[in-house]
């Protein structure tokens, strides 16, 4: 992944630093990671302070390599799945987050009743409920 991360960074016009590659690698296979999750995965070996991590995440998000989502009551989450107009399911009890492909496909998949002069290009949808595990664990 390190070589792939370096290539992605260069294609987006960003310098391929060890810290940026480490964060991209830490997100691989771990969608919806918090900054704390990433800090634990990258660790001191990544040579990143907490502020440095947030700077890297900001750079990667602005470059379109990382997407951040902010479910209500949850810390900001980061994922590598970008630009495909997907949405999220969030478990109210355990906080598990799952991706859901957009049923329409094209962004935005919803149109507001009134756009108030905005040029709408994206709709972010979050469905809330209980995941299967939490439903099984729920008292009858």
C-alpha positions as CSV (number, residue, x, y, z in Angstrom):
1,X,0.0,0.0,0.0
2,X,2.9,2.4,0.7
3,X,3.9,2.6,-3.0
4,X,0.2,2.9,-4.0
5,X,-0.3,5.7,-1.4
6,X,2.8,7.5,-2.8
7,X,1.4,7.3,-6.3
8,X,-2.0,8.6,-5.2
9,X,-0.4,11.5,-3.4
10,X,1.7,12.5,-6.4
11,X,-1.4,12.3,-8.7
12,X,-3.2,14.7,-6.5
13,X,-0.2,17.1,-6.4
14,X,0.8,16.4,-2.8
15,X,4.2,15.6,-1.6
16,X,4.6,11.9,-0.8
17,X,5.6,12.2,2.9
18,X,6.0,9.3,5.2
19,X,3.2,10.7,7.4
20,X,0.7,11.0,4.6
21,X,1.5,7.5,3.3
22,X,1.2,6.1,6.9
23,X,-2.3,7.7,7.3
24,X,-3.5,6.4,4.0
25,X,-2.1,2.9,4.8
26,X,-3.8,3.0,8.3
27,X,-7.2,3.7,6.6
28,X,-6.8,0.8,4.3
29,X,-9.2,-1.9,5.5
30,X,-10.4,0.3,8.3
31,X,-13.2,2.6,7.0
32,X,-14.9,5.0,9.3
33,X,-11.8,5.4,11.5
34,X,-11.6,8.3,14.0
35,X,-8.5,10.4,14.4
36,X,-7.8,8.5,17.7
37,X,-8.1,5.1,15.8
38,X,-5.6,6.4,13.2
39,X,-3.3,7.8,15.9
40,X,-3.2,4.3,17.5
41,X,-2.6,2.6,14.2
42,X,0.1,5.0,13.0
43,X,1.7,5.2,16.4
44,X,4.9,6.9,17.3
45,X,6.6,5.1,14.4
46,X,4.7,7.3,12.0
47,X,6.4,10.4,13.5
48,X,3.1,12.3,13.8
49,X,1.9,14.5,16.6
50,X,-1.8,14.8,17.1
51,X,-1.8,18.2,15.4
52,X,0.3,16.7,12.6
53,X,-2.3,14.0,12.2
54,X,-5.1,16.5,11.8
55,X,-3.1,18.5,9.3
56,X,-2.5,15.4,7.2
57,X,-6.2,14.4,7.4
58,X,-7.1,18.0,6.3
59,X,-4.7,17.8,3.4
60,X,-5.9,14.4,2.3
61,X,-9.6,15.4,2.6
62,X,-9.0,18.6,0.6
63,X,-7.2,16.6,-2.1
64,X,-10.1,14.2,-2.4
65,X,-8.2,11.2,-1.2
66,X,-10.1,10.9,2.1
67,X,-13.7,11.6,2.9
68,X,-14.8,12.7,6.4
69,X,-18.2,12.0,7.8
70,X,-19.7,13.4,11.0
71,X,-22.5,11.3,12.4
72,X,-24.4,13.2,15.2
73,X,-23.0,12.4,18.6
74,X,-19.9,10.7,17.2
75,X,-16.4,12.0,16.5
76,X,-15.5,12.7,12.9
77,X,-14.8,9.5,10.9
78,X,-12.5,9.1,7.9
79,X,-12.6,6.7,5.0
80,X,-10.9,6.1,1.7
81,X,-14.1,5.6,-0.3
82,X,-14.5,8.9,-2.0
83,X,-16.4,10.3,-5.0
84,X,-18.9,7.5,-5.4
85,X,-22.0,9.0,-3.8
86,X,-22.5,6.4,-1.1
87,X,-24.3,6.9,2.2
88,X,-24.1,5.4,5.7
89,X,-26.1,3.3,8.2
90,X,-25.2,4.0,11.9
91,X,-26.1,1.8,14.9
92,X,-27.6,3.9,17.7
93,X,-26.3,1.5,20.4
94,X,-22.8,0.4,19.4
95,X,-21.9,3.1,16.8
96,X,-21.1,0.6,14.0
97,X,-21.1,2.3,10.6
98,X,-21.8,0.6,7.3
99,X,-21.6,2.0,3.8
100,X,-24.7,1.9,1.6
101,X,-24.5,2.4,-2.1
102,X,-26.8,5.2,-3.4
103,X,-30.0,3.8,-4.9
104,X,-30.0,6.6,-7.5
105,X,-26.3,6.6,-8.3
106,X,-25.9,10.2,-9.5
107,X,-25.3,13.1,-7.0
108,X,-27.2,14.6,-5.6
109,X,-29.6,11.7,-5.0
110,X,-32.1,14.0,-3.3
111,X,-33.4,17.4,-4.4
112,X,-34.5,19.9,-1.8
113,X,-38.0,21.4,-2.0
114,X,-36.3,24.8,-2.4
115,X,-32.7,25.3,-3.2
116,X,-32.7,28.9,-1.8
117,X,-30.3,29.9,-4.7
118,X,-27.8,27.1,-3.9
119,X,-26.2,25.0,-6.7
120,X,-26.8,21.7,-5.0
121,X,-24.2,19.1,-6.0
122,X,-24.3,16.6,-3.1
123,X,-26.7,15.1,-0.5
124,X,-25.3,13.2,2.5
125,X,-27.7,10.7,4.0
126,X,-27.3,8.9,7.3
127,X,-29.8,6.2,8.4
128,X,-30.0,5.4,12.1
129,X,-31.1,2.2,13.7
130,X,-29.9,-0.9,15.5
131,X,-27.4,-3.3,13.8
132,X,-28.2,-7.0,13.7
133,X,-25.9,-7.7,16.7
134,X,-27.5,-5.0,18.8
135,X,-31.0,-6.2,17.9
136,X,-30.1,-9.8,19.0
137,X,-28.7,-8.4,22.3
138,X,-31.7,-6.2,23.0
139,X,-34.0,-7.3,25.8
140,X,-37.3,-8.7,24.6
